[in-house]
Amino acid sequence: MPVYRLVIKRHGRLIGHFESAATAGLDDSRDIASRLPGGLDRDACRRSEVLE
């Protein structure tokens, strides 16, 4: 099952993260990232595989 993760860092420090396995997870991650100062880093939203 794909999991979409958005990791938010500032000056190398972890500020927060968003993770979703929902069908719209990638779009949701990109929407959140686009609302942050600095916009969307293409590598900020990525798909991860979760092993169960």
PDB file of C-alpha atoms in Angstrom:
ATOM      1  CA  MET A   1       0.000   0.000   0.000  1.00  0.00           C
ATOM      2  CA  PRO A   2       1.481   3.375  -0.931  1.00  0.00           C
ATOM      3  CA  VAL A   3       1.913   5.953   1.804  1.00  0.00           C
ATOM      4  CA  TYR A   4       2.513   9.604   0.993  1.00  0.00           C
ATOM      5  CA  ARG A   5       4.687  11.645   3.332  1.00  0.00           C
ATOM      6  CA  LEU A   6       5.394  15.368   3.564  1.00  0.00           C
ATOM      7  CA  VAL A   7       8.341  16.257   5.814  1.00  0.00           C
ATOM      8  CA  ILE A   8       8.629  19.897   6.874  1.00  0.00           C
ATOM      9  CA  LYS A   9      12.075  21.158   7.875  1.00  0.00           C
ATOM     10  CA  ARG A  10      13.514  24.581   8.521  1.00  0.00           C
ATOM     11  CA  HIS A  11      17.253  25.170   8.682  1.00  0.00           C
ATOM     12  CA  GLY A  12      17.764  21.404   8.876  1.00  0.00           C
ATOM     13  CA  ARG A  13      15.423  20.968  11.854  1.00  0.00           C
ATOM     14  CA  LEU A  14      12.278  18.878  11.672  1.00  0.00           C
ATOM     15  CA  ILE A  15       9.238  21.105  12.142  1.00  0.00           C
ATOM     16  CA  GLY A  16       6.527  18.549  11.381  1.00  0.00           C
ATOM     17  CA  HIS A  17       5.246  15.937   9.010  1.00  0.00           C
ATOM     18  CA  PHE A  18       2.068  14.748   7.318  1.00  0.00           C
ATOM     19  CA  GLU A  19       1.559  11.131   6.320  1.00  0.00           C
ATOM     20  CA  SER A  20      -1.406   9.597   4.531  1.00  0.00           C
ATOM     21  CA  ALA A  21      -2.331   6.275   2.980  1.00  0.00           C
ATOM     22  CA  ALA A  22      -5.519   7.755   1.503  1.00  0.00           C
ATOM     23  CA  THR A  23      -6.043   7.692  -2.251  1.00  0.00           C
ATOM     24  CA  ALA A  24      -5.689  11.490  -2.395  1.00  0.00           C
ATOM     25  CA  GLY A  25      -2.631  11.507  -0.096  1.00  0.00           C
ATOM     26  CA  LEU A  26      -0.200  12.808  -2.713  1.00  0.00           C
ATOM     27  CA  ASP A  27      -2.526  15.628  -3.762  1.00  0.00           C
ATOM     28  CA  ASP A  28      -3.193  16.469  -0.104  1.00  0.00           C
ATOM     29  CA  SER A  29       0.546  16.584   0.656  1.00  0.00           C
ATOM     30  CA  ARG A  30       1.177  18.866  -2.317  1.00  0.00           C
ATOM     31  CA  ASP A  31      -1.717  21.130  -1.285  1.00  0.00           C
ATOM     32  CA  ILE A  32      -0.301  21.502   2.233  1.00  0.00           C
ATOM     33  CA  ALA A  33       3.222  22.136   0.909  1.00  0.00           C
ATOM     34  CA  SER A  34       2.008  24.791  -1.525  1.00  0.00           C
ATOM     35  CA  ARG A  35       0.517  26.775   1.373  1.00  0.00           C
ATOM     36  CA  LEU A  36       3.787  26.925   3.315  1.00  0.00           C
ATOM     37  CA  PRO A  37       6.221  29.844   2.996  1.00  0.00           C
ATOM     38  CA  GLY A  38       8.756  28.931   0.357  1.00  0.00           C
ATOM     39  CA  GLY A  39       6.270  26.895  -1.661  1.00  0.00           C
ATOM     40  CA  LEU A  40       6.639  23.317  -2.762  1.00  0.00           C
ATOM     41  CA  ASP A  41       9.955  21.515  -2.941  1.00  0.00           C
ATOM     42  CA  ARG A  42       9.497  18.771  -5.517  1.00  0.00           C
ATOM     43  CA  ASP A  43      11.288  16.296  -3.218  1.00  0.00           C
ATOM     44  CA  ALA A  44       9.177  17.267  -0.196  1.00  0.00           C
ATOM     45  CA  CYS A  45       6.256  15.060  -1.240  1.00  0.00           C
ATOM     46  CA  ARG A  46       7.250  11.518  -1.884  1.00  0.00           C
ATOM     47  CA  ARG A  47       5.729   8.092  -1.934  1.00  0.00           C
ATOM     48  CA  SER A  48       6.903   5.505   0.567  1.00  0.00           C
ATOM     49  CA  GLU A  49       6.141   1.813   0.572  1.00  0.00           C
ATOM     50  CA  VAL A  50       4.956   0.424   3.878  1.00  0.00           C
ATOM     51  CA  LEU A  51       5.668  -3.218   4.577  1.00  0.00           C
ATOM     52  CA  GLU A  52       3.007  -4.962   6.602  1.00  0.00           C
TER      53      GLU A  52
END
